[in-house]
Amino acid sequence: MAHIAPLAQPITLKLSGKVIKNRLYRTPLSEYASSYDEDNVENCELADGGAGLICTGNIPIHRDNLENYNNAVLDINNPWDPVEAFRPAVKAAKSRGALFLPQLQFPGRQVPEFLNVNPKSSSSEQLPPCLNKTYGKPSPLTKAEIEDLKRRYVWAAEVLAKAGADGIILHASHGYIMQQFLSPLINKRTDEYGGSLENRARFILEVVNAIKEKLPSDRFVIAAKLNCQDFIEGGTSFAEQCVVIKWLEDAGVDFFDISGGTYASPAWRGNIMKELAERPSQKERGRCVRSTSF
Ligand SMILES: Cc1cc2nc3c(=O)[nH]c(=O)nc-3n(C[C@H](O)[C@H](O)[C@H](O)COP(=O)(O)O)c2cc1C
């Protein structure tokens, strides 16, 4: 058998049967940090890096609930045609054979106060100041708002499927809404969405099931980014996350991107500002590696 270099080896996803052509993964990076330049589009093609799997940064599914300025937004109430708006970006991302998964997100309480003074969350636990920002006091999502959110996730996934995406990746890590349901530290609900692990995992499982009902997992990839743990006292633990991952796998999640931390314990950021300041290679990086912004 011919030797294939480890990074060049393809992976076939178990449920959808879709093939990731190599082991290079462009993890989700928020488009707010994009260096997209409309006058120099040919140098901004993410696909040219040759990654087998490309995810977008988080795409909020509610225009009044952004993660940050410059986010791409998929809102069911936007007046423009979202399929036509996303089709060129999907085509560009897939132009070198990558599997392409946009990331769907709702920030919940974890949004700077200057962007949203009245955020929603699983309950009313406020995020203390961190990352040099303050955060609004959240109100707990009502049952009707939970239903609306589920409908929005499904609608956004359907739009992206029509635009040609291979699937979606749910942002269920880093302290955003799905994490706010999973975390016993944040989720103080007393209804069927709070309390036991089964209840705290209900929201994400219902979203997965609702998407799968419209977009069967043998042809549309549902992936999820989850924390291994929150790295914060009383937050989600490794043991609980392992159980949730098993439930999600059984529900039809094709693969997981495992990360960790929240804004209050930002393990995933490393010491990014220090690194950027100290690494000479970063000066060149901005010129060579550019991300797409839609
Ligand atoms: C500026 C910046 C923006 C990011 N945006 C996102 C994002 O939109 N969605 C996401 O899931 N992760 C985002 N991340 C986290 C990375 O995808 C990734 O999780 C991080 O580099 C750490 O890698 P690890 O999760 O494998 O530990 C972002 C990280 C940085 C530094």
PDB file of C-alpha atoms in Angstrom, residues 25-35 46 53-59 67-72 100-103 169 171 174 176 225 257 259 268-269 272 285 289-294:
ATOM      1  CA  TYR A  25      -8.582  22.188   9.792  1.00  0.00           C
ATOM      2  CA  ARG A  26      -9.384  25.871   9.662  1.00  0.00           C
ATOM      3  CA  THR A  27     -11.030  26.224  13.050  1.00  0.00           C
ATOM      4  CA  PRO A  28     -13.780  28.857  13.471  1.00  0.00           C
ATOM      5  CA  LEU A  29     -12.360  32.376  13.819  1.00  0.00           C
ATOM      6  CA  SER A  30     -14.780  35.240  14.195  1.00  0.00           C
ATOM      7  CA  GLU A  31     -15.098  37.375  11.071  1.00  0.00           C
ATOM      8  CA  TYR A  32     -14.769  40.479  13.224  1.00  0.00           C
ATOM      9  CA  ALA A  33     -11.037  39.704  13.153  1.00  0.00           C
ATOM     10  CA  SER A  34     -10.964  39.271   9.370  1.00  0.00           C
ATOM     11  CA  SER A  35      -8.531  41.205   7.200  1.00  0.00           C
ATOM     12  CA  LEU A  46      -9.390  31.003   2.525  1.00  0.00           C
ATOM     13  CA  LEU A  53     -12.140  21.330   6.501  1.00  0.00           C
ATOM     14  CA  ILE A  54     -13.056  25.003   6.713  1.00  0.00           C
ATOM     15  CA  CYS A  55     -15.396  26.503   9.306  1.00  0.00           C
ATOM     16  CA  THR A  56     -16.492  30.133   9.399  1.00  0.00           C
ATOM     17  CA  GLY A  57     -16.366  32.139  12.570  1.00  0.00           C
ATOM     18  CA  ASN A  58     -19.543  32.292  14.581  1.00  0.00           C
ATOM     19  CA  ILE A  59     -22.599  33.496  12.672  1.00  0.00           C
ATOM     20  CA  GLU A  67     -21.241  38.233  19.328  1.00  0.00           C
ATOM     21  CA  ASN A  68     -19.257  41.223  18.066  1.00  0.00           C
ATOM     22  CA  TYR A  69     -19.327  43.996  15.469  1.00  0.00           C
ATOM     23  CA  ASN A  70     -18.571  42.826  11.897  1.00  0.00           C
ATOM     24  CA  ASN A  71     -20.251  39.443  12.418  1.00  0.00           C
ATOM     25  CA  ALA A  72     -21.984  37.879   9.437  1.00  0.00           C
ATOM     26  CA  PHE A 100     -17.304  23.738   4.425  1.00  0.00           C
ATOM     27  CA  LEU A 101     -19.231  24.224   7.679  1.00  0.00           C
ATOM     28  CA  PRO A 102     -20.467  27.638   8.784  1.00  0.00           C
ATOM     29  CA  GLN A 103     -20.719  28.036  12.556  1.00  0.00           C
ATOM     30  CA  ILE A 169     -21.069  23.466  13.292  1.00  0.00           C
ATOM     31  CA  HIS A 171     -20.944  26.820  18.783  1.00  0.00           C
ATOM     32  CA  HIS A 174     -16.476  29.170  25.135  1.00  0.00           C
ATOM     33  CA  TYR A 176     -22.060  31.142  24.664  1.00  0.00           C
ATOM     34  CA  LYS A 225     -17.745  22.638  19.175  1.00  0.00           C
ATOM     35  CA  ASP A 257     -14.235  20.180  17.882  1.00  0.00           C
ATOM     36  CA  SER A 259     -11.957  23.330  23.077  1.00  0.00           C
ATOM     37  CA  TRP A 268      -8.672  29.094  24.149  1.00  0.00           C
ATOM     38  CA  ARG A 269      -7.128  32.538  23.637  1.00  0.00           C
ATOM     39  CA  ILE A 272      -2.769  36.254  22.285  1.00  0.00           C
ATOM     40  CA  ARG A 285       1.205  36.374   8.631  1.00  0.00           C
ATOM     41  CA  VAL A 289      -3.046  34.365   5.539  1.00  0.00           C
ATOM     42  CA  ARG A 290      -6.287  36.194   5.103  1.00  0.00           C
ATOM     43  CA  SER A 291      -9.747  35.074   5.986  1.00  0.00           C
ATOM     44  CA  THR A 292     -12.950  35.517   4.079  1.00  0.00           C
ATOM     45  CA  SER A 293     -15.529  37.913   5.446  1.00  0.00           C
ATOM     46  CA  PHE A 294     -19.144  37.818   4.351  1.00  0.00           C
TER      47      PHE A 294
END
